[in-house]
Amino acid sequence: MENTTQESHLRSENSVTYESPYPLYSMALSSSSSQSRTRNHRIAVGSFIEEYANRVDLLSFDAETLTLTAHPELSFDHPYPPTKLMFHPSSVQKSFDVLASSGDYLRLWEVRDTSIEPISVLNNSKTSEFCAPLTSFDWNDVEPKRIGTSSIDTTCTVWDIEKGVVETQLIAHDKEVYDLAWGEARVFASVSADGSVRIFDLRDKEHSTIIYESPQPDTPLLRLAWNKQDLRYMATILMDSNKVVILDIRSPTTPVAELERHRASVNAIAWAPQSYRHICSAGDDTQALIWELPTVAGPSGIDPMSMYSAGAEINQLQWSAAQPDWISIAFANKMQLLKV
Amino acid sequence: MEMDSNSNSDSNSNGGGGVAESDSGAEDLVESDSGWRPKHLLFTPYSPPTQTQTKSQSLRVVVRRPLVARLTKDIIETYQICNPQFRYSEELNPKRYLTTPSIGVLNDGFDNVNSDLILNVNYVLINLETQRRYIVKDVLGHGTFGQVAKCWAPDTSSFVAVKIIKNQTAYYQQALVEVSILTTLNKKYDPEDKHHVVRIYDYFVYQRHLCISFELLDSNLYELIKMNQFRGLSLSIVRLFSKQILHGLALLKDAGIIHCDLKPENILLCTGVDTTDLLKFSLGLPLFPGASEFDLLRRMIEILGGQPPDYLLKEAKNTNKFFKCIGSVHNIENGEVSAGIRSAYQALTEEEYEARELKKPSVGKEYFNHMNLEAIVTNYPYRKNLAKEDIIKESQIRLALIDFLRGLVEFDPAKRWSPFQASKHPFVTGEPFTCPYKPPPETPRLPVAQNIRVDHHPGGGHWFAAGLSPNIPGRNRVAMHNSPHFQVVPYAHTNSYGSIGSYGSYNDSTGLGSSYGSYGDTNSMYAYFSPVGPSGMNMHVPGNVSVLGSSPDSRRRIVHYSHGNGIGISPSAGNFAPLPLGTSPSQFTPPSSYGQVSAGSPGHYGPTSPARGSCHGSPLGKMAAVSQFNRRKGWAYPGGSHSQDSSSTNWQGQSADGTSSSQTEGNSQLLGNSPSHPLSNSNAARWKHHGGGSGISAGYPAIQSVPGFFALGSNMQYSHTGVTHDKQENSLALPDPGDWDPNYSDELLLQEDGSDLNCIATEFSKAMDLGSAEPSVEQGRFSHISGTSQRPNGPLQSFSRLEMGSVPSDAAHAGYSHLVSKPSHLMPHASQSSPSRLGQQHQRYSHGRPIAAVRGSDWNPMKVQPPPSGYNSGTGNSSFGSSMSWGNPGSIEPLYLLFEHCYLSPLVMD
């Protein structure tokens, strides 16, 4: 390990903060402790810089000592701000981690203890002069060779990353696709500027199921989170809306709940990895709210269980299965881990 | 919301309750079954923002866009900021084709091999005239006609359904007819969108494809039933749907349109229906799941217990295919069998059919185990766990349902309920069902329509109608054929009136009232009479008035209605006054309507003189109103009183006359006088307009005469005069039938106002009316009425014949009238203008065409009745002849065909 351990500025027994030289947006927590000799978990954070050259920094987090350690030697340049970062979902011990990032293309990086190397740039564009930026992607944790990407060219592309080939490309929506989430090995859902949530099954690519459409036609849906603890539920957020919309795929078109206690637009959502009834949301009101979905909604709506206020608008939120007791948020140029 | 959970619902309270609780307290909250719950470490129990917080929050101005938006919605801008060289073009997006096959073969590559425009997502259809754009988002369906696409209309920020017709002439022409029909229905008959008819927004040609923009609706009724696994829908939903469908059909009837493809698939739902509320009743299966025509007929006969009346079988072209004749043809012709006890026809057995057709009929699965209708409905399993009182309640509703269905599936079209009548059934209205339903005299409306026809004449005048009556004799004979039916029916008298069947029932109860209705139809006079009879003074007053007034009243009423309805009335007035009348009265206001009518009616009359149309209508209206009154109040009196009250202003004067007239009833003279007076007054102007002035006058007399059977005689004369006048007019105005078709179609295709066509039609109809139907009807009815009450007098020799004949004729009329009425609806389309009867009609009248619409309706009846031919011969042959021909070929069947082709747009359900 490097000696240049950077302690977080704010540190208590329940939180730890990393301050970056630049604004942060994307963020990923490794699902396994890749290093055999520590229980440290890797964290990757991506910058949001309005320049071509952006950065991805890697940290390690020791939950025992509540220390965040930066690894400048593992930082690398990234074209455009990464729209998403994600570690390989497998918890199998390996000598190295694989990190994926999305932006102009889908890129894979091999993360070793002291070095990081690009593995591949996955580009499905037919032309060289244009590329359709990827807004997001999701790694299939049941079938880790699969990554699905969402693009503003209205398509979703499923890659076989082992072979580096496109498994399928679906014209998923009528407008830009903004997010994508796997439910099962062959089932994913996506959200789009067309305001719909659609479920696709790779075994029947001719059809998709629209399970929700935003009340105002063509109000974009920006993010989608599928409840891995109970696949009947997923959550989505609308652009410029303070609502978190909870969907039950068994009752299409009608949300089972709408969580409306944010006081500004919601920017990120994450289901609890250890409970099918809890979800966290964060937004421009600087708050992160944890909700427990009730069996019956009261007349006045649903209040969150608990709340946390960051110092600035929260742009990112991750709740990792590898660290279920920690929620990580990104606001301004800070990344913060919060114990729950 | 509902989350499957084993945990207590108490956990719900943690949001609000958490505020006051300590961390430890919060942990007392029920845990989810996963056992996990967030600790309150950094996260604190949620507390709603205080006011100050809210304020400060609201003051917070967020200038920057959330990063999540900058990397999704605004990602192109973000990328361009990061890299000014970044370029992106949607043009390169892969296209998602919505049309299959998606290979361009025809029309310069725009169309596929099926002549369908090849659509992809975000394909833009443009109305080049208005530059209105429709962005294709999805394909909702496709068929032989083309495709239906869900489109986003940026102009209105709404989704619409655009039907993109195949690039083939036949479909193009057919679609134009649909445009024409729907436009008429929307604008003329249902401007306020209250009758569950799909709205048409726009149409244009793009890339050689006719595109029609409709309101976007939800799934169809079939899908709904299917979604419920064909277990049927709850009775309350069946009721709701029935009501709306009947409303829509009543409008179609007013408009003279026959929906030739009414089925669940063509009934669209307006909004998603909560399916959980749906299960329950209604079989969810077709009542007659026939696998072939033979099978279908067999099932109908079995389940309904009966078969089509002989008069239908006698005329039907396929009767020999399914029936064997076991009676005397001679008897059939003489109408003796019908009264009879036994039909001259017997349905073939499966074996007989096989022997005759040399093939085995395909027979479907038995779902109901040879039950009849009653058993099917009664034995349908009740929902489980239904409380006893609920079972009793539902069993009552089921009895109502049986009665309701019986009226709808009646074999005899003369007795089958009209949409309006059916819509008043307790099952639909939700009123307690106590005894077999006797529909309001709407049928009369139909007859009325016929009457109206008369009116048209009168329209010149109703009076003419009276004139027509003279013709009656011929009709009577014709009618005779039909008559058997009537005779058979106890109600025959009433029946004869109209579709009389219903009338009959009414008549029975009200006696005069009902007869009035029918009478009224022909001549307002009649209505009066009947009213008078029943109510005596009151009725009389109205009645008298009615003669003049009544018809006026009815008209007025109608008008009022129309006013009220907006669309409904005016249209009805113009085209279908009869129908409208019937409906409007029946629908609601009969009472008020009376008053209103009277008030309005004068105006109407005057204005309408054009009245022909309106007059026509009005009679009907009265009829309906009367009937309603009768029913409701049991007597015409109420109606009378209403009329008086309402009418008080204008009409009162008339009513006074009416009263006198009513009294007169007994006295033919009085009636004649009073009616004539009012009529003459109001009518005069009107008639003048029409130019049928003489006719009118004649009509009045006729009316008067009507009351007294003598009147009939007079009527005859009058009618003759009137008829002649009309004929002349008609003949002049009317084009040849042959001309018609082309014109009609053309207009239908594109013109919103088929005034010309209408006019023509109307004219024809007028001619028709004059010639045949009205007279016969009137006479028949009169005779009936008279017969019942006055026979001694009325039944003058001629009458007696008339009665016989007339009655049958009425019956026939009734049946026909139904049919006719529908055709007439078509006419109405043409006459669309009619809606604004007063204003428009006048115009039309000036044109001369306006009348036609009404006539159109009349037409059908005419046609129906063989007598017309007689008429034709008798009266102006040429005019009649033309009209007749129309009526026969054109009136009923042609219309059907037209519509079939037309694809009437689906009804809308709320």
PDB file of N, CA and C in Angstrom, chain A residues 14-15 25 50 52 80 103-104 130 153 155 171 174 178 222 232-233 256-257 261 263 267 274-277 284 288 292-296 304-307 313 315, chain B residues 1-5 7 11-12 14 33-34 36-37 42-44 46 49 64 66-67 70-73 79 82-83 87-88 92-96 121-122 137:
ATOM      1  N   ASN A  14     -19.185   7.033  11.969  1.00  0.00           N
ATOM      2  CA  ASN A  14     -20.285   6.654  11.101  1.00  0.00           C
ATOM      3  C   ASN A  14     -20.158   7.181   9.686  1.00  0.00           C
ATOM      4  N   SER A  15     -19.117   7.902   9.425  1.00  0.00           N
ATOM      5  CA  SER A  15     -18.988   8.392   8.066  1.00  0.00           C
ATOM      6  C   SER A  15     -17.543   8.673   7.747  1.00  0.00           C
ATOM      7  N   TYR A  25     -19.091  12.844 -10.172  1.00  0.00           N
ATOM      8  CA  TYR A  25     -20.437  12.372 -10.505  1.00  0.00           C
ATOM      9  C   TYR A  25     -20.531  10.850 -10.390  1.00  0.00           C
ATOM     10  N   GLU A  50     -15.849  19.924 -17.394  1.00  0.00           N
ATOM     11  CA  GLU A  50     -16.361  20.286 -18.711  1.00  0.00           C
ATOM     12  C   GLU A  50     -15.220  20.392 -19.714  1.00  0.00           C
ATOM     13  N   TYR A  52     -12.638  17.664 -22.332  1.00  0.00           N
ATOM     14  CA  TYR A  52     -12.577  16.325 -22.880  1.00  0.00           C
ATOM     15  C   TYR A  52     -11.933  15.367 -21.898  1.00  0.00           C
ATOM     16  N   TYR A  80     -14.337  12.501 -21.767  1.00  0.00           N
ATOM     17  CA  TYR A  80     -15.651  12.980 -21.301  1.00  0.00           C
ATOM     18  C   TYR A  80     -15.895  12.491 -19.873  1.00  0.00           C
ATOM     19  N   GLY A 103     -19.320   6.284 -21.550  1.00  0.00           N
ATOM     20  CA  GLY A 103     -19.193   7.669 -21.979  1.00  0.00           C
ATOM     21  C   GLY A 103     -19.443   7.651 -23.468  1.00  0.00           C
ATOM     22  N   ASP A 104     -18.411   8.041 -24.203  1.00  0.00           N
ATOM     23  CA  ASP A 104     -18.573   7.915 -25.650  1.00  0.00           C
ATOM     24  C   ASP A 104     -18.694   6.448 -26.042  1.00  0.00           C
ATOM     25  N   PHE A 130     -19.269   9.843 -36.095  1.00  0.00           N
ATOM     26  CA  PHE A 130     -20.257  10.101 -35.054  1.00  0.00           C
ATOM     27  C   PHE A 130     -20.224   8.968 -34.046  1.00  0.00           C
ATOM     28  N   ASP A 153     -29.111   7.047 -28.933  1.00  0.00           N
ATOM     29  CA  ASP A 153     -29.604   6.713 -30.276  1.00  0.00           C
ATOM     30  C   ASP A 153     -30.837   5.811 -30.199  1.00  0.00           C
ATOM     31  N   THR A 155     -31.238   3.125 -28.618  1.00  0.00           N
ATOM     32  CA  THR A 155     -31.006   1.682 -28.537  1.00  0.00           C
ATOM     33  C   THR A 155     -30.435   1.272 -27.189  1.00  0.00           C
ATOM     34  N   ILE A 171     -33.652  -1.543 -30.638  1.00  0.00           N
ATOM     35  CA  ILE A 171     -34.201  -0.193 -30.645  1.00  0.00           C
ATOM     36  C   ILE A 171     -35.262  -0.191 -29.559  1.00  0.00           C
ATOM     37  N   ASP A 174     -38.495   5.115 -28.195  1.00  0.00           N
ATOM     38  CA  ASP A 174     -38.759   6.064 -29.261  1.00  0.00           C
ATOM     39  C   ASP A 174     -37.856   7.282 -29.162  1.00  0.00           C
ATOM     40  N   TYR A 178     -31.983   6.442 -21.281  1.00  0.00           N
ATOM     41  CA  TYR A 178     -31.161   7.071 -20.260  1.00  0.00           C
ATOM     42  C   TYR A 178     -30.616   6.126 -19.199  1.00  0.00           C
ATOM     43  N   LEU A 222     -35.072   9.466 -15.931  1.00  0.00           N
ATOM     44  CA  LEU A 222     -33.617   9.555 -15.974  1.00  0.00           C
ATOM     45  C   LEU A 222     -32.918   8.333 -15.409  1.00  0.00           C
ATOM     46  N   ARG A 232     -40.037  -7.829  -8.293  1.00  0.00           N
ATOM     47  CA  ARG A 232     -41.315  -7.270  -8.718  1.00  0.00           C
ATOM     48  C   ARG A 232     -41.300  -5.750  -8.697  1.00  0.00           C
ATOM     49  N   TYR A 233     -40.344  -5.223  -7.967  1.00  0.00           N
ATOM     50  CA  TYR A 233     -40.362  -3.782  -7.783  1.00  0.00           C
ATOM     51  C   TYR A 233     -39.175  -3.107  -8.457  1.00  0.00           C
ATOM     52  N   VAL A 256     -47.124   1.789  -7.756  1.00  0.00           N
ATOM     53  CA  VAL A 256     -47.656   1.366  -6.467  1.00  0.00           C
ATOM     54  C   VAL A 256     -47.410   2.428  -5.421  1.00  0.00           C
ATOM     55  N   ALA A 257     -46.441   3.274  -5.671  1.00  0.00           N
ATOM     56  CA  ALA A 257     -46.207   4.359  -4.717  1.00  0.00           C
ATOM     57  C   ALA A 257     -45.442   5.468  -5.400  1.00  0.00           C
ATOM     58  N   ARG A 261     -41.221  13.379  -0.885  1.00  0.00           N
ATOM     59  CA  ARG A 261     -40.816  14.234   0.229  1.00  0.00           C
ATOM     60  C   ARG A 261     -39.541  15.019  -0.060  1.00  0.00           C
ATOM     61  N   ARG A 263     -37.515  17.994  -1.622  1.00  0.00           N
ATOM     62  CA  ARG A 263     -37.960  19.358  -1.873  1.00  0.00           C
ATOM     63  C   ARG A 263     -37.306  19.940  -3.115  1.00  0.00           C
ATOM     64  N   ASN A 267     -32.065  13.044  -7.779  1.00  0.00           N
ATOM     65  CA  ASN A 267     -30.995  12.780  -8.740  1.00  0.00           C
ATOM     66  C   ASN A 267     -30.553  11.330  -8.782  1.00  0.00           C
ATOM     67  N   GLN A 274     -29.929  -5.249   1.242  1.00  0.00           N
ATOM     68  CA  GLN A 274     -30.233  -6.284   2.226  1.00  0.00           C
ATOM     69  C   GLN A 274     -31.701  -6.319   2.623  1.00  0.00           C
ATOM     70  N   SER A 275     -32.492  -5.480   2.040  1.00  0.00           N
ATOM     71  CA  SER A 275     -33.904  -5.473   2.418  1.00  0.00           C
ATOM     72  C   SER A 275     -34.728  -5.066   1.210  1.00  0.00           C
ATOM     73  N   TYR A 276     -35.742  -5.837   0.949  1.00  0.00           N
ATOM     74  CA  TYR A 276     -36.506  -5.521  -0.254  1.00  0.00           C
ATOM     75  C   TYR A 276     -37.457  -4.356  -0.049  1.00  0.00           C
ATOM     76  N   ARG A 277     -37.522  -3.880   1.183  1.00  0.00           N
ATOM     77  CA  ARG A 277     -38.507  -2.833   1.428  1.00  0.00           C
ATOM     78  C   ARG A 277     -37.894  -1.455   1.563  1.00  0.00           C
ATOM     79  N   ASP A 284     -31.415  17.263  -5.193  1.00  0.00           N
ATOM     80  CA  ASP A 284     -30.928  18.628  -5.157  1.00  0.00           C
ATOM     81  C   ASP A 284     -31.261  19.347  -3.859  1.00  0.00           C
ATOM     82  N   ALA A 288     -30.452  13.013   1.578  1.00  0.00           N
ATOM     83  CA  ALA A 288     -30.610  11.597   1.248  1.00  0.00           C
ATOM     84  C   ALA A 288     -31.695  11.061   2.167  1.00  0.00           C
ATOM     85  N   GLU A 292     -38.989   3.276   3.843  1.00  0.00           N
ATOM     86  CA  GLU A 292     -39.451   1.906   3.957  1.00  0.00           C
ATOM     87  C   GLU A 292     -40.819   1.855   3.313  1.00  0.00           C
ATOM     88  N   LEU A 293     -40.947   0.985   2.366  1.00  0.00           N
ATOM     89  CA  LEU A 293     -42.224   0.929   1.670  1.00  0.00           C
ATOM     90  C   LEU A 293     -43.244   0.243   2.545  1.00  0.00           C
ATOM     91  N   PRO A 294     -44.319   0.912   2.800  1.00  0.00           N
ATOM     92  CA  PRO A 294     -45.337   0.346   3.682  1.00  0.00           C
ATOM     93  C   PRO A 294     -46.201  -0.642   2.922  1.00  0.00           C
ATOM     94  N   THR A 295     -46.942  -1.417   3.671  1.00  0.00           N
ATOM     95  CA  THR A 295     -47.877  -2.331   3.012  1.00  0.00           C
ATOM     96  C   THR A 295     -49.081  -1.558   2.494  1.00  0.00           C
ATOM     97  N   VAL A 296     -49.384  -0.495   3.208  1.00  0.00           N
ATOM     98  CA  VAL A 296     -50.495   0.320   2.745  1.00  0.00           C
ATOM     99  C   VAL A 296     -50.100   1.781   2.869  1.00  0.00           C
ATOM    100  N   PRO A 304     -40.473   9.391   4.608  1.00  0.00           N
ATOM    101  CA  PRO A 304     -39.282   8.546   4.722  1.00  0.00           C
ATOM    102  C   PRO A 304     -39.024   8.183   6.169  1.00  0.00           C
ATOM    103  N   MET A 305     -38.252   7.112   6.334  1.00  0.00           N
ATOM    104  CA  MET A 305     -37.886   6.720   7.686  1.00  0.00           C
ATOM    105  C   MET A 305     -36.901   7.704   8.274  1.00  0.00           C
ATOM    106  N   SER A 306     -35.927   8.034   7.473  1.00  0.00           N
ATOM    107  CA  SER A 306     -34.856   8.846   8.030  1.00  0.00           C
ATOM    108  C   SER A 306     -34.212   9.682   6.934  1.00  0.00           C
ATOM    109  N   MET A 307     -33.462  10.625   7.369  1.00  0.00           N
ATOM    110  CA  MET A 307     -32.928  11.583   6.410  1.00  0.00           C
ATOM    111  C   MET A 307     -31.517  11.991   6.784  1.00  0.00           C
ATOM    112  N   GLU A 313     -25.986  19.786  -3.205  1.00  0.00           N
ATOM    113  CA  GLU A 313     -26.844  18.908  -3.972  1.00  0.00           C
ATOM    114  C   GLU A 313     -26.155  17.562  -4.176  1.00  0.00           C
ATOM    115  N   ASN A 315     -25.472  14.330  -6.097  1.00  0.00           N
ATOM    116  CA  ASN A 315     -25.561  13.919  -7.495  1.00  0.00           C
ATOM    117  C   ASN A 315     -25.541  12.414  -7.686  1.00  0.00           C
TER     118      ASN A 315
ATOM    119  N   MET B   1     -50.402   1.636  -1.605  1.00  0.00           N
ATOM    120  CA  MET B   1     -49.646   0.660  -2.361  1.00  0.00           C
ATOM    121  C   MET B   1     -49.653  -0.645  -1.609  1.00  0.00           C
ATOM    122  N   GLU B   2     -49.171  -1.628  -2.244  1.00  0.00           N
ATOM    123  CA  GLU B   2     -49.216  -2.922  -1.606  1.00  0.00           C
ATOM    124  C   GLU B   2     -47.888  -3.606  -1.783  1.00  0.00           C
ATOM    125  N   MET B   3     -47.288  -3.847  -0.716  1.00  0.00           N
ATOM    126  CA  MET B   3     -46.032  -4.573  -0.781  1.00  0.00           C
ATOM    127  C   MET B   3     -46.254  -5.883  -0.062  1.00  0.00           C
ATOM    128  N   ASP B   4     -45.836  -6.920  -0.682  1.00  0.00           N
ATOM    129  CA  ASP B   4     -45.962  -8.196  -0.001  1.00  0.00           C
ATOM    130  C   ASP B   4     -45.007  -8.193   1.173  1.00  0.00           C
ATOM    131  N   SER B   5     -45.543  -8.452   2.260  1.00  0.00           N
ATOM    132  CA  SER B   5     -44.681  -8.376   3.426  1.00  0.00           C
ATOM    133  C   SER B   5     -45.306  -9.123   4.564  1.00  0.00           C
ATOM    134  N   SER B   7     -44.366  -8.342   7.529  1.00  0.00           N
ATOM    135  CA  SER B   7     -44.260  -7.436   8.666  1.00  0.00           C
ATOM    136  C   SER B   7     -45.591  -6.744   8.903  1.00  0.00           C
ATOM    137  N   SER B  11     -45.457  -0.660  10.630  1.00  0.00           N
ATOM    138  CA  SER B  11     -44.219  -0.048  10.183  1.00  0.00           C
ATOM    139  C   SER B  11     -44.501   1.181   9.338  1.00  0.00           C
ATOM    140  N   ASN B  12     -45.703   1.251   8.887  1.00  0.00           N
ATOM    141  CA  ASN B  12     -46.026   2.401   8.061  1.00  0.00           C
ATOM    142  C   ASN B  12     -45.880   3.694   8.823  1.00  0.00           C
ATOM    143  N   ASN B  14     -43.809   4.607  10.760  1.00  0.00           N
ATOM    144  CA  ASN B  14     -42.496   5.063  11.193  1.00  0.00           C
ATOM    145  C   ASN B  14     -42.146   6.415  10.603  1.00  0.00           C
ATOM    146  N   ASP B  33     -39.330  -8.261   7.286  1.00  0.00           N
ATOM    147  CA  ASP B  33     -38.990  -9.653   7.510  1.00  0.00           C
ATOM    148  C   ASP B  33     -37.511  -9.900   7.245  1.00  0.00           C
ATOM    149  N   SER B  34     -36.922  -9.032   6.484  1.00  0.00           N
ATOM    150  CA  SER B  34     -35.493  -9.223   6.266  1.00  0.00           C
ATOM    151  C   SER B  34     -34.741  -8.940   7.551  1.00  0.00           C
ATOM    152  N   TRP B  36     -33.737  -6.266   8.512  1.00  0.00           N
ATOM    153  CA  TRP B  36     -32.844  -5.109   8.443  1.00  0.00           C
ATOM    154  C   TRP B  36     -33.631  -3.826   8.559  1.00  0.00           C
ATOM    155  N   ARG B  37     -33.041  -2.931   9.269  1.00  0.00           N
ATOM    156  CA  ARG B  37     -33.589  -1.602   9.230  1.00  0.00           C
ATOM    157  C   ARG B  37     -32.460  -0.633   9.494  1.00  0.00           C
ATOM    158  N   LEU B  42     -26.070   8.613  11.294  1.00  0.00           N
ATOM    159  CA  LEU B  42     -26.023   9.904  10.616  1.00  0.00           C
ATOM    160  C   LEU B  42     -27.410  10.285  10.123  1.00  0.00           C
ATOM    161  N   PHE B  43     -28.080   9.268   9.678  1.00  0.00           N
ATOM    162  CA  PHE B  43     -29.455   9.516   9.253  1.00  0.00           C
ATOM    163  C   PHE B  43     -30.317   9.736  10.480  1.00  0.00           C
ATOM    164  N   THR B  44     -31.096  10.732  10.444  1.00  0.00           N
ATOM    165  CA  THR B  44     -31.959  11.038  11.575  1.00  0.00           C
ATOM    166  C   THR B  44     -33.401  10.794  11.169  1.00  0.00           C
ATOM    167  N   TYR B  46     -36.982  11.183  10.077  1.00  0.00           N
ATOM    168  CA  TYR B  46     -37.479  12.197   9.147  1.00  0.00           C
ATOM    169  C   TYR B  46     -38.380  13.182   9.854  1.00  0.00           C
ATOM    170  N   PRO B  49     -40.384  19.346   6.719  1.00  0.00           N
ATOM    171  CA  PRO B  49     -39.802  20.692   6.741  1.00  0.00           C
ATOM    172  C   PRO B  49     -40.740  21.645   7.455  1.00  0.00           C
ATOM    173  N   ARG B  64     -27.655  25.739 -11.639  1.00  0.00           N
ATOM    174  CA  ARG B  64     -27.061  24.676 -12.436  1.00  0.00           C
ATOM    175  C   ARG B  64     -28.059  23.546 -12.636  1.00  0.00           C
ATOM    176  N   PRO B  66     -28.882  19.624 -12.599  1.00  0.00           N
ATOM    177  CA  PRO B  66     -28.330  18.432 -11.943  1.00  0.00           C
ATOM    178  C   PRO B  66     -27.419  17.685 -12.921  1.00  0.00           C
ATOM    179  N   LEU B  67     -26.377  17.137 -12.374  1.00  0.00           N
ATOM    180  CA  LEU B  67     -25.436  16.438 -13.250  1.00  0.00           C
ATOM    181  C   LEU B  67     -26.109  15.274 -13.976  1.00  0.00           C
ATOM    182  N   ARG B  70     -27.445  16.567 -16.934  1.00  0.00           N
ATOM    183  CA  ARG B  70     -26.433  16.979 -17.913  1.00  0.00           C
ATOM    184  C   ARG B  70     -25.768  15.787 -18.575  1.00  0.00           C
ATOM    185  N   LEU B  71     -25.918  14.640 -17.976  1.00  0.00           N
ATOM    186  CA  LEU B  71     -25.329  13.455 -18.600  1.00  0.00           C
ATOM    187  C   LEU B  71     -26.398  12.535 -19.196  1.00  0.00           C
ATOM    188  N   THR B  72     -27.614  13.042 -19.244  1.00  0.00           N
ATOM    189  CA  THR B  72     -28.660  12.260 -19.923  1.00  0.00           C
ATOM    190  C   THR B  72     -29.355  13.181 -20.927  1.00  0.00           C
ATOM    191  N   LYS B  73     -30.294  13.935 -20.408  1.00  0.00           N
ATOM    192  CA  LYS B  73     -31.066  14.789 -21.289  1.00  0.00           C
ATOM    193  C   LYS B  73     -30.171  15.758 -22.075  1.00  0.00           C
ATOM    194  N   TYR B  79     -21.334  17.164 -24.001  1.00  0.00           N
ATOM    195  CA  TYR B  79     -20.228  16.647 -24.806  1.00  0.00           C
ATOM    196  C   TYR B  79     -19.664  17.732 -25.714  1.00  0.00           C
ATOM    197  N   CYS B  82     -17.466  19.826 -23.679  1.00  0.00           N
ATOM    198  CA  CYS B  82     -16.202  19.129 -23.429  1.00  0.00           C
ATOM    199  C   CYS B  82     -15.351  19.064 -24.694  1.00  0.00           C
ATOM    200  N   ASN B  83     -16.053  18.934 -25.810  1.00  0.00           N
ATOM    201  CA  ASN B  83     -15.328  18.729 -27.049  1.00  0.00           C
ATOM    202  C   ASN B  83     -16.084  19.413 -28.186  1.00  0.00           C
ATOM    203  N   ARG B  87     -19.925  15.872 -32.607  1.00  0.00           N
ATOM    204  CA  ARG B  87     -21.111  15.995 -33.454  1.00  0.00           C
ATOM    205  C   ARG B  87     -21.979  14.769 -33.273  1.00  0.00           C
ATOM    206  N   TYR B  88     -23.204  15.049 -33.320  1.00  0.00           N
ATOM    207  CA  TYR B  88     -24.129  13.920 -33.225  1.00  0.00           C
ATOM    208  C   TYR B  88     -25.337  14.218 -34.085  1.00  0.00           C
ATOM    209  N   LEU B  92     -28.733   9.312 -37.867  1.00  0.00           N
ATOM    210  CA  LEU B  92     -28.056   8.024 -37.953  1.00  0.00           C
ATOM    211  C   LEU B  92     -28.637   7.000 -36.993  1.00  0.00           C
ATOM    212  N   ASN B  93     -29.574   7.448 -36.196  1.00  0.00           N
ATOM    213  CA  ASN B  93     -30.183   6.477 -35.295  1.00  0.00           C
ATOM    214  C   ASN B  93     -30.804   5.355 -36.098  1.00  0.00           C
ATOM    215  N   PRO B  94     -30.671   4.172 -35.591  1.00  0.00           N
ATOM    216  CA  PRO B  94     -31.355   3.075 -36.278  1.00  0.00           C
ATOM    217  C   PRO B  94     -32.852   3.318 -36.273  1.00  0.00           C
ATOM    218  N   LYS B  95     -33.506   2.978 -37.369  1.00  0.00           N
ATOM    219  CA  LYS B  95     -34.953   3.188 -37.443  1.00  0.00           C
ATOM    220  C   LYS B  95     -35.677   1.948 -36.964  1.00  0.00           C
ATOM    221  N   ARG B  96     -36.671   2.228 -36.188  1.00  0.00           N
ATOM    222  CA  ARG B  96     -37.513   1.110 -35.769  1.00  0.00           C
ATOM    223  C   ARG B  96     -38.760   1.128 -36.641  1.00  0.00           C
ATOM    224  N   VAL B 121     -40.684   4.642 -36.127  1.00  0.00           N
ATOM    225  CA  VAL B 121     -40.879   5.508 -34.981  1.00  0.00           C
ATOM    226  C   VAL B 121     -40.356   6.901 -35.326  1.00  0.00           C
ATOM    227  N   ASN B 122     -41.157   7.877 -34.974  1.00  0.00           N
ATOM    228  CA  ASN B 122     -40.847   9.286 -35.228  1.00  0.00           C
ATOM    229  C   ASN B 122     -41.013   9.699 -36.688  1.00  0.00           C
ATOM    230  N   LYS B 137     -45.609   7.353 -33.229  1.00  0.00           N
ATOM    231  CA  LYS B 137     -44.928   6.777 -32.086  1.00  0.00           C
ATOM    232  C   LYS B 137     -45.085   5.268 -32.031  1.00  0.00           C
TER     233      LYS B 137
END
